[in-house]
Amino acid sequence: MKKIVFIAAILSYSLCVKAIDLPSYDNGDDTTKTVTLETVTVTAQQREQKLQDVPVAVTAIGSKFLENTQTTSLEQLAVFVPGLNVTIQTPHRPSLSIRGLTSDEVSPTAQPRVSVYYNNVPTSRASMALAELYDMERIEVLKGPQGTLFGRGSQIGVIHFISQKPVADFEGYISAKAGNYARKEIEGAINIPVMDNKLMFRAAGLYSYHDGYVTNLSGGKLNGKNTFGGRFSAAWLPTDNFNINLTVSYQKDDNPGTAFMSKRYPNAKGEYDIFKYEASLDEGKDWFNRRDVFGTSLNMKYYFDNGNYLTSITSLYNNTVDHRWDGDGSVAPAIDMKEMDDARQFTQELRYNFSLNDKLEGFAGLSYWQEKAKQSYWFGPNEQYMAYLIFSMPEYMVNPDGSIGYPMPTLPSDPMLGPLGGMPLPTNHEELSLDKATNKATDAFVDLTWKITSSLSFTAGLRATYENFFTEHKTDAGVVPSMLGNLLGTAPNFFFAPGQAEMTKDFMSVTYRTNLKYALNETSSLYAGYARGRRPNVLQFNSAGQGETMNAENVHSFDIGYKLIGYQRYQFDVDLFYQLYNNFQSSKWDGANYLVADAGKATSYGAELTVKYAVAKYLELFGNYAYIHARFDDKDSDGNTQEYAGNTFRLTPENSFALGVHLKASLSDKFQALFTPAYSWKSHIWFEDSNDKQPENPDLARLEQDAYGLLNVNLALKYMPTNLTLSLFAHNLLGEKYLIGAGNTGMMFGVPTYVPGIPRMIGAGLKYIF
C-alpha cells in the first residue's frame, strides 16, 4: 500500500513539473489552446438551455468528466453531485436519496420518490433504475420536486441519463480494462452515417466482470459483478424540420449473491470481523442477483420553427429479477429467501414547446403511463434452526468456533405451548407469496416562463394526474406445514398467512411550481422557487393478507440559489432549501412483512455547493459540498408525539464533500499525461429511519456507519497522433472499510446483517478512439 501511495506521489509531482516546463501538443483540439471547462448543455426544463439559465438546482456531468474520473457506476457518480447519495446492496434494490429522501419500493403499487429517466423515458421502478454508464453524453440530476417537468415519481428529484446520439460522422472507440479481483471489461461504440445528414446509426456495448470481493467459506464468491449491456440508436431526418430517434437498450446482470454478513455469528474460521471479507453462509446453496432490463423508445420531433415544435415520446420497458439471499448471515439454514419480480411499463407523451415573441416560452402536453408488476417472495426455512430465533435463543444456532449448532428437533415441552409442546419441527417447509399490480396514470401539464424584463423572468408550472391502482395478493399453503406458524398466527405457513385478496383505488392529484430568476449579467443569476411534490398513495397487504391504503406523501419545498459560469473557466453554484413533509412514508417490519408506514411529519433544510475552476490549460479544480439537516418532527398534525421524533432520515449524511484535481501535461510533442485524483467524504449515517442502535445488543449490532472518506485516482498517458490512451486507476485507493447496508431481513429476528463496501480496486485500461 505504501509503495502505491509513494509511486502516485512521484507521478503527480512529475506531472506538475512537466505541466510547467513543457508546451502542450497541438493536435487541432481547441481544448489544448484555451483554458475552458467542459461545456454541458442541459434540457432540465424540456428545452436546451445553459446551466445558469435554469432556475432550479441541477448538476450536469459531461462525458469528459466521466472519463477523466473513471466514473462507471451511479455510486461513483453520486459523490460529484451534492445532495445525492446512492447505496447499492443488490442491482434491483438501489437506494437513491436526494436531500435525505430515499426512494424505497416495498409494494408493487409503491412509486419512487427519485425518478430515473433514460433518454427522456421514465425507468423509475427500482428494479430497472440502474444503468451502466457507457457511451454517455451527459447525466443531469435535478434536486427538489420536479413533478411539473418530469411527472409522477419525481417527488424529490430526477436522475436523467442521456446517451450519445448518432451523428453525421464515422467515429467510435474501443477500450479494454483489467484489474484485481479478476476484473475484465470491454467497452466500445461505433457511429455509422448511412445517408449523408439523413440516416445515422450508433451501436454501443459493454461487458464488465469482477470476482466477488467477499469469499463464502461455504463455497463461492459474493458481491461480484457479471454485466452485459448493449444499445442501438438510429436517427432519421426525413425533412429538415422533422427528426425521428429510435433507441433500443438491453442490460443483463448475472451477479453472485450479496454478502449479508452477521456480526453475532463467527464465520467458519471463528472470526467476527466482516472486513476480512470472509462469510459463512448456508452450505450447498447458490446465492445470486439476476436482472434483465430491455427497453425501446421512439422520440419524434416536428419543428414549426426553432422555438415551436411538437414532440412525441413512446416507450416500452420490460424487466425481470431473480434474487436469492441468506437472511441470517450465518452457516445455519434459518432464513433462506428468494425474490422474483417482473415489470412492464408503457409510456406515451405528447408535448408542444412554444416561444412567443421572446417574451413567453414553455410547453404543454398530455402523457399516459401504464405498468404491470409482479412481486413474489419464496421462503424456505429449516425450522429446527429458525426456532432458536423465535424463542430468542440465537446463541445456540451457531457454535463459537463457527460450526453449525445442534438443531432443535421439536418444540420445547413447555406447558405454555399447550398441545404444541414436543411437536416435531420440519426442515423443509416452503411457501410462496405473490403480489400483482396494474398501475395507470394520465397526466395533463403546462409550464410557462414569462420574461418580464430582459433580466427578470417568472416561471410557473402545473401537472394534474389521474391514477388507478389495482393490486391482488395470493399466498398458498406450503406442502409441508410450518409448525412455528402456529405460534405466529400464520399457520400452516410461517411468513405469509394463506389467502387471497384484491384492492383497487383511484386518485386525483395536482403538483405545481413557481420560480423567479434574475439575471445579474450574462454569466450569473439569482433564483428563488417553491414546488409541491407528491408520492402517490400505496396499496399493500400485511402478513395476515389484509389490505390497507397508505396516504400520499406530500412535500412543500422552497429554494433560493445563485449560479455563475464565467468565461467558461469557472463555475459556482449554491442552493439553499427548506422542505416540509406530511404523511412521510417510512418502512418498517410488520410481522414478517416489510411495509410502508406513515411516519407523520418531517422537516429538512440545507445547502448545496458546486465549484469548478479551470486555473490553466494544465490544471482544473473541482469540488462540492452538501449540508442536509433532515429530521422527523416531534409532533404530528394532531399534536401527538411521533414514534420517530427527532430521528434522522436514513442514508443521509449531514455533511458531505468531494474535492478533485484534473492535471494535464505534455510530456513531448506526441505524448500527454493526465492525472485526476478525487477524494469524497461523508459524515455519519443511519441505515433505518428508526435510528435503531439495537440497545439489547450494543456491542454487536450498530445499524449505522461512522464518517468515512474514499480516494479514487486515474492516471492516463495519451499518444496524441492515434488517440490511444493507457490508464491506471484505483477506486478506494486507501482501502477504507465501510458499510453499505445494515439491518436487512435478519433485523426482525434480532440478528441484523451487514454488507461491507467495496475494498481497494485497481486496474489498467487501454482506449482507442477513431
XYZ file of N, CA, C and O in Angstrom, residues 399-526:
512
model
N -22.172 -22.411 16.706
C -21.203 -22.614 17.779
C -20.129 -21.526 17.763
O -19.891 -20.882 16.739
N -19.448 -21.318 18.900
C -18.416 -20.264 18.970
C -17.285 -20.429 17.964
O -16.630 -19.441 17.603
N -17.045 -21.656 17.502
C -15.984 -21.850 16.509
C -16.468 -21.647 15.082
O -15.711 -21.834 14.122
N -17.742 -21.258 14.915
C -18.290 -21.002 13.594
C -18.970 -22.178 12.949
O -19.545 -22.049 11.868
N -18.949 -23.350 13.582
C -19.642 -24.511 13.033
C -21.128 -24.427 13.351
O -21.557 -23.716 14.275
N -21.909 -25.142 12.574
C -23.356 -25.089 12.741
C -23.761 -25.721 14.066
O -23.194 -26.739 14.492
N -24.716 -25.098 14.763
C -25.170 -25.598 16.055
C -26.046 -26.835 15.920
O -26.417 -27.256 14.826
N -26.408 -27.365 17.092
C -27.238 -28.572 17.106
C -28.691 -28.163 16.860
O -29.180 -27.203 17.449
N -29.421 -28.850 15.977
C -30.803 -28.457 15.667
C -31.745 -28.691 16.846
O -31.471 -29.500 17.740
N -32.872 -27.973 16.832
C -33.947 -28.188 17.800
C -35.002 -29.027 17.092
O -35.831 -28.510 16.345
N -35.003 -30.347 17.305
C -35.885 -31.217 16.516
C -37.366 -31.051 16.819
O -38.200 -31.310 15.957
N -37.697 -30.620 18.045
C -39.106 -30.469 18.419
C -39.288 -29.172 19.189
O -38.318 -28.587 19.709
N -40.533 -28.717 19.262
C -40.837 -27.583 20.122
C -40.610 -27.974 21.574
O -40.789 -29.144 21.952
N -40.201 -27.025 22.424
C -39.992 -27.355 23.836
C -41.273 -27.890 24.482
O -42.384 -27.466 24.156
N -41.100 -28.819 25.366
C -42.251 -29.359 26.108
C -42.564 -28.422 27.271
O -42.272 -28.690 28.437
N -43.148 -27.306 26.903
C -43.453 -26.241 27.864
C -44.957 -26.133 27.992
O -45.674 -26.045 26.976
N -45.494 -26.132 29.221
C -46.948 -26.025 29.392
C -47.542 -24.800 28.710
O -48.705 -24.809 28.304
N -46.735 -23.737 28.575
C -47.252 -22.530 27.932
C -47.547 -22.751 26.457
O -48.320 -22.005 25.853
N -46.953 -23.769 25.871
C -47.205 -24.066 24.463
C -48.398 -24.997 24.274
O -48.812 -25.251 23.129
N -48.944 -25.512 25.377
C -50.118 -26.373 25.288
C -49.838 -27.608 24.463
O -48.765 -28.213 24.569
N -50.778 -27.972 23.596
C -50.611 -29.207 22.813
C -49.493 -29.129 21.781
O -49.083 -30.149 21.220
N -48.961 -27.920 21.502
C -47.862 -27.801 20.542
C -46.534 -28.271 21.130
O -45.603 -28.591 20.395
N -46.420 -28.289 22.450
C -45.181 -28.705 23.090
C -44.778 -30.104 22.674
O -45.586 -31.035 22.683
N -43.523 -30.245 22.285
C -42.996 -31.536 21.862
C -43.279 -31.904 20.421
O -42.815 -32.961 19.954
N -43.999 -31.055 19.677
C -44.304 -31.370 18.277
C -43.042 -31.212 17.420
O -42.224 -30.320 17.645
N -42.866 -32.074 16.403
C -41.658 -32.024 15.570
C -41.631 -30.769 14.698
O -42.659 -30.308 14.202
N -40.433 -30.256 14.488
C -40.221 -29.083 13.627
C -39.725 -29.540 12.268
O -38.757 -30.308 12.179
N -40.355 -29.082 11.173
C -39.951 -29.516 9.824
C -38.643 -28.861 9.407
O -38.301 -27.754 9.842
N -37.947 -29.515 8.515
C -36.697 -28.976 7.955
C -36.872 -28.483 6.528
O -35.963 -27.857 5.982
N -38.038 -28.767 5.937
C -38.207 -28.480 4.510
C -39.517 -27.767 4.197
O -40.114 -27.989 3.143
N -39.978 -26.880 5.094
C -41.169 -26.078 4.785
C -40.827 -25.034 3.724
O -39.766 -24.407 3.752
N -41.733 -24.837 2.755
C -41.580 -23.809 1.725
C -42.910 -23.107 1.518
O -43.967 -23.737 1.630
N -42.848 -21.810 1.205
C -44.075 -21.062 0.914
C -43.768 -19.962 -0.091
O -42.618 -19.514 -0.223
N -44.797 -19.547 -0.809
C -44.646 -18.541 -1.868
C -45.775 -17.525 -1.746
O -46.947 -17.883 -1.669
N -45.393 -16.240 -1.740
C -46.367 -15.149 -1.700
C -46.247 -14.340 -2.988
O -45.143 -13.982 -3.406
N -47.373 -14.045 -3.622
C -47.394 -13.336 -4.904
C -48.269 -12.096 -4.804
O -49.419 -12.175 -4.360
N -47.701 -10.958 -5.213
C -48.460 -9.709 -5.318
C -48.366 -9.215 -6.755
O -47.274 -9.156 -7.341
N -49.517 -8.846 -7.320
C -49.574 -8.288 -8.666
C -50.209 -6.903 -8.610
O -51.011 -6.612 -7.717
N -49.852 -6.077 -9.573
C -50.438 -4.742 -9.642
C -50.501 -4.277 -11.088
O -49.612 -4.567 -11.890
N -51.573 -3.569 -11.398
C -51.685 -2.832 -12.659
C -51.866 -1.373 -12.286
O -52.872 -1.002 -11.662
N -50.898 -0.559 -12.626
C -50.890 0.854 -12.264
C -51.010 1.705 -13.525
O -50.293 1.477 -14.501
N -51.910 2.681 -13.494
C -52.125 3.548 -14.648
C -52.177 5.003 -14.200
O -52.650 5.304 -13.099
N -51.701 5.880 -15.069
C -51.758 7.308 -14.776
C -51.895 8.094 -16.076
O -51.236 7.785 -17.078
N -52.762 9.097 -16.047
C -52.934 10.033 -17.165
C -52.652 11.433 -16.648
O -53.225 11.844 -15.625
N -51.782 12.154 -17.342
C -51.357 13.487 -16.902
C -51.672 14.534 -17.950
O -51.608 14.271 -19.150
N -51.987 15.734 -17.465
C -52.034 16.939 -18.301
C -51.138 17.972 -17.629
O -51.212 18.152 -16.405
N -50.290 18.635 -18.402
C -49.299 19.511 -17.782
C -49.054 20.738 -18.638
O -49.253 20.734 -19.861
N -48.607 21.802 -17.966
C -48.236 23.039 -18.638
C -47.168 23.726 -17.805
O -47.195 23.673 -16.568
N -46.203 24.334 -18.474
C -45.124 25.041 -17.790
C -44.766 26.267 -18.627
O -44.476 26.136 -19.820
N -44.803 27.462 -18.012
C -44.623 28.721 -18.734
C -43.526 29.550 -18.096
O -43.408 29.591 -16.857
N -42.747 30.222 -18.921
C -41.764 31.195 -18.450
C -42.039 32.523 -19.135
O -42.037 32.620 -20.371
N -42.271 33.542 -18.317
C -42.575 34.896 -18.813
C -41.385 35.796 -18.518
O -40.985 35.958 -17.353
N -40.802 36.346 -19.573
C -39.685 37.271 -19.421
C -40.243 38.663 -19.170
O -40.609 39.382 -20.103
N -40.314 39.010 -17.902
C -40.913 40.293 -17.516
C -40.063 41.450 -18.014
O -40.570 42.436 -18.548
N -38.766 41.355 -17.814
C -37.806 42.316 -18.364
C -36.660 41.510 -18.964
O -36.659 40.284 -18.942
N -35.668 42.193 -19.459
C -34.520 41.483 -20.032
C -33.753 40.706 -18.966
O -33.015 39.765 -19.293
N -33.944 41.064 -17.699
C -33.218 40.403 -16.614
C -34.113 39.524 -15.748
O -33.629 38.551 -15.155
N -35.387 39.851 -15.646
C -36.276 39.176 -14.702
C -37.261 38.275 -15.445
O -37.906 38.697 -16.409
N -37.379 37.031 -14.973
C -38.342 36.101 -15.570
C -39.079 35.361 -14.466
O -38.561 35.138 -13.369
N -40.310 34.978 -14.791
C -41.186 34.269 -13.856
C -41.624 32.966 -14.512
O -42.072 32.949 -15.662
N -41.494 31.860 -13.781
C -41.871 30.541 -14.286
C -42.933 29.930 -13.391
O -42.838 30.011 -12.162
N -43.937 29.326 -14.010
C -44.983 28.622 -13.268
C -45.376 27.373 -14.045
O -45.469 27.396 -15.277
N -45.601 26.292 -13.316
C -45.994 25.048 -13.957
C -46.984 24.282 -13.116
O -47.041 24.436 -11.881
N -47.783 23.444 -13.777
C -48.801 22.659 -13.093
C -48.984 21.338 -13.816
O -48.932 21.273 -15.052
N -49.194 20.277 -13.037
C -49.475 18.961 -13.600
C -50.631 18.341 -12.823
O -50.583 18.231 -11.594
N -51.674 17.949 -13.562
C -52.824 17.258 -12.975
C -52.736 15.782 -13.359
O -52.500 15.449 -14.527
N -52.929 14.905 -12.375
C -52.732 13.471 -12.587
C -53.939 12.690 -12.088
O -54.426 12.917 -10.971
N -54.400 11.770 -12.932
C -55.417 10.793 -12.519
C -54.745 9.430 -12.493
O -54.126 9.002 -13.473
N -54.864 8.731 -11.355
C -54.202 7.440 -11.180
C -55.228 6.364 -10.849
O -56.211 6.623 -10.148
N -54.949 5.175 -11.349
C -55.738 3.997 -10.994
C -54.785 2.868 -10.642
O -53.922 2.505 -11.437
N -54.925 2.338 -9.426
C -54.104 1.223 -8.965
C -55.009 0.025 -8.705
O -56.033 0.146 -8.020
N -54.602 -1.113 -9.240
C -55.270 -2.380 -8.919
C -54.205 -3.365 -8.463
O -53.181 -3.541 -9.134
N -54.427 -3.997 -7.325
C -53.452 -4.952 -6.819
C -54.163 -6.166 -6.237
O -55.276 -6.060 -5.719
N -53.513 -7.300 -6.382
C -54.050 -8.534 -5.814
C -52.936 -9.311 -5.131
O -51.771 -9.248 -5.531
N -53.332 -10.033 -4.097
C -52.377 -10.775 -3.271
C -52.846 -12.215 -3.152
O -54.033 -12.487 -2.972
N -51.871 -13.146 -3.251
C -52.218 -14.558 -3.119
C -51.064 -15.298 -2.464
O -49.908 -15.162 -2.860
N -51.390 -16.073 -1.436
C -50.422 -16.951 -0.787
C -51.051 -18.320 -0.612
O -52.141 -18.443 -0.038
N -50.396 -19.326 -1.123
C -50.869 -20.701 -0.964
C -50.222 -21.340 0.256
O -49.130 -20.935 0.693
N -50.892 -22.356 0.777
C -50.344 -23.097 1.906
C -49.189 -23.972 1.437
O -49.240 -24.572 0.358
N -48.125 -24.030 2.235
C -46.993 -24.862 1.893
C -47.348 -26.337 1.929
O -48.225 -26.764 2.692
N -46.693 -27.122 1.085
C -46.954 -28.566 1.046
C -46.616 -29.200 2.386
O -47.365 -30.026 2.923
N -45.470 -28.811 2.960
C -45.098 -29.256 4.308
C -45.475 -28.133 5.268
O -44.909 -27.042 5.191
N -46.434 -28.346 6.163
C -46.898 -27.259 7.030
C -45.799 -26.762 7.971
O -44.930 -27.522 8.405
N -45.869 -25.465 8.258
C -44.971 -24.861 9.236
C -45.510 -25.129 10.638
O -46.705 -24.959 10.892
N -44.630 -25.532 11.561
C -45.036 -25.692 12.950
C -44.930 -24.366 13.685
O -45.786 -24.011 14.493
N -43.898 -23.571 13.373
C -43.719 -22.282 14.045
C -44.826 -21.306 13.683
O -45.129 -20.388 14.448
N -45.443 -21.484 12.513
C -46.541 -20.614 12.132
C -47.701 -20.667 13.097
O -48.477 -19.705 13.205
N -47.850 -21.768 13.835
C -48.902 -21.854 14.845
C -48.681 -20.870 15.983
O -49.627 -20.441 16.640
N -47.429 -20.504 16.228
C -47.117 -19.532 17.272
C -47.255 -18.094 16.782
O -47.432 -17.177 17.573
N -47.157 -17.916 15.453
C -47.177 -16.570 14.869
C -48.528 -16.182 14.302
O -48.717 -15.034 13.875
N -49.463 -17.135 14.244
C -50.785 -16.841 13.689
C -50.819 -16.874 12.184
O -51.754 -16.324 11.576
N -49.833 -17.492 11.545
C -49.791 -17.558 10.078
C -49.869 -18.998 9.571
O -49.666 -19.237 8.382
N -50.117 -19.967 10.456
C -50.176 -21.388 10.064
C -51.251 -21.600 8.991
O -52.270 -20.894 8.969
N -50.989 -22.546 8.069
C -49.887 -23.515 8.029
C -48.597 -22.981 7.415
O -47.714 -23.762 7.095
N -48.489 -21.633 7.231
C -47.258 -21.033 6.740
C -46.524 -20.353 7.883
O -47.039 -20.256 9.008
N -45.345 -19.848 7.568
C -44.547 -19.145 8.575
C -44.600 -17.632 8.354
O -45.005 -16.881 9.221
N -44.172 -17.198 7.168
C -44.109 -15.764 6.883
C -45.473 -15.188 6.522
O -45.894 -14.166 7.054
N -46.162 -15.831 5.583
C -47.351 -15.249 4.978
C -48.545 -16.185 5.194
O -48.511 -17.344 4.775
N -49.593 -15.684 5.818
C -50.783 -16.497 6.020
C -51.442 -16.792 4.678
O -51.532 -15.911 3.815
N -51.881 -18.041 4.450
C -52.555 -18.352 3.182
C -53.801 -17.501 2.995
O -54.527 -17.198 3.952
N -54.044 -17.110 1.765
C -55.226 -16.311 1.484
C -55.108 -15.600 0.156
O -54.067 -15.646 -0.520
N -56.195 -14.935 -0.212
C -56.239 -14.206 -1.467
C -57.101 -12.976 -1.279
O -58.156 -13.029 -0.630
N -56.657 -11.833 -1.822
C -57.404 -10.587 -1.693
C -57.009 -9.660 -2.827
O -55.981 -9.857 -3.489
N -57.823 -8.649 -3.071
C -57.509 -7.651 -4.094
C -58.067 -6.307 -3.681
O -58.989 -6.207 -2.858
N -57.474 -5.254 -4.261
C -57.910 -3.877 -3.994
C -57.774 -3.066 -5.281
O -56.896 -3.342 -6.104
N -58.616 -2.048 -5.395
C -58.461 -1.083 -6.484
C -58.831 0.292 -5.960
O -59.773 0.436 -5.162
N -58.073 1.306 -6.361
C -58.304 2.670 -5.897
C -58.006 3.642 -7.031
O -57.124 3.411 -7.871
N -58.739 4.766 -7.032
C -58.496 5.871 -7.957
C -58.084 7.100 -7.152
O -58.607 7.344 -6.051
N -57.180 7.893 -7.727
C -56.710 9.097 -7.051
C -56.554 10.231 -8.062
O -56.198 10.003 -9.208
N -56.828 11.441 -7.601
C -56.587 12.658 -8.369
C -55.602 13.522 -7.593
O -55.680 13.624 -6.368
N -54.673 14.146 -8.295
C -53.700 14.980 -7.598
C -53.226 16.099 -8.517
O -53.352 16.021 -9.741
N -52.644 17.129 -7.898
C -52.079 18.254 -8.627
C -50.737 18.612 -7.989
O -50.630 18.722 -6.762
N -49.710 18.739 -8.796
C -48.426 19.269 -8.344
C -48.123 20.527 -9.144
O -48.603 20.694 -10.264
N -47.306 21.406 -8.572
C -47.066 22.686 -9.226
C -45.769 23.291 -8.732
O -45.174 22.857 -7.726
N -45.333 24.325 -9.461
C -44.114 25.036 -9.077
C -44.190 26.483 -9.535
O -44.926 26.827 -10.492
N -43.453 27.362 -8.883
C -43.260 28.744 -9.310
C -41.802 29.119 -9.061
O -41.202 28.679 -8.074
N -41.237 29.923 -9.953
C -39.841 30.348 -9.824
C -39.689 31.781 -10.312
O -40.351 32.194 -11.264
N -38.798 32.504 -9.674
C -38.342 33.807 -10.150
C -36.845 33.716 -10.410
O -36.103 33.172 -9.588
N -36.411 34.245 -11.551
C -34.980 34.278 -11.864
C -34.585 35.693 -12.260
O -35.265 36.343 -13.061
N -33.491 36.146 -11.688
C -32.984 37.468 -12.033
C -31.563 37.319 -12.563
O -30.664 36.840 -11.851
N -31.341 37.686 -13.821
C -30.022 37.595 -14.434
C -29.215 38.832 -14.056
O -29.557 39.955 -14.464
N -28.180 38.639 -13.259
C -27.339 39.764 -12.862
C -26.534 40.272 -14.046
O -26.287 41.473 -14.170
N -26.115 39.349 -14.904
C -25.420 39.671 -16.147
C -25.478 38.417 -17.017
O -26.253 37.505 -16.737
N -24.663 38.360 -18.045
C -24.716 37.219 -18.961
C -24.172 35.936 -18.349
O -24.414 34.851 -18.863
N -23.453 36.049 -17.253
C -22.793 34.863 -16.687
C -23.351 34.412 -15.354
O -22.991 33.331 -14.884
N -24.209 35.205 -14.713
C -24.669 34.829 -13.378
C -26.135 35.191 -13.185
O -26.675 36.080 -13.843
N -26.779 34.479 -12.256
C -28.194 34.733 -11.992
C -28.550 34.307 -10.573
O -27.890 33.457 -9.959
N -29.605 34.915 -10.072
C -30.221 34.553 -8.798
C -31.584 33.942 -9.085
O -32.256 34.326 -10.050
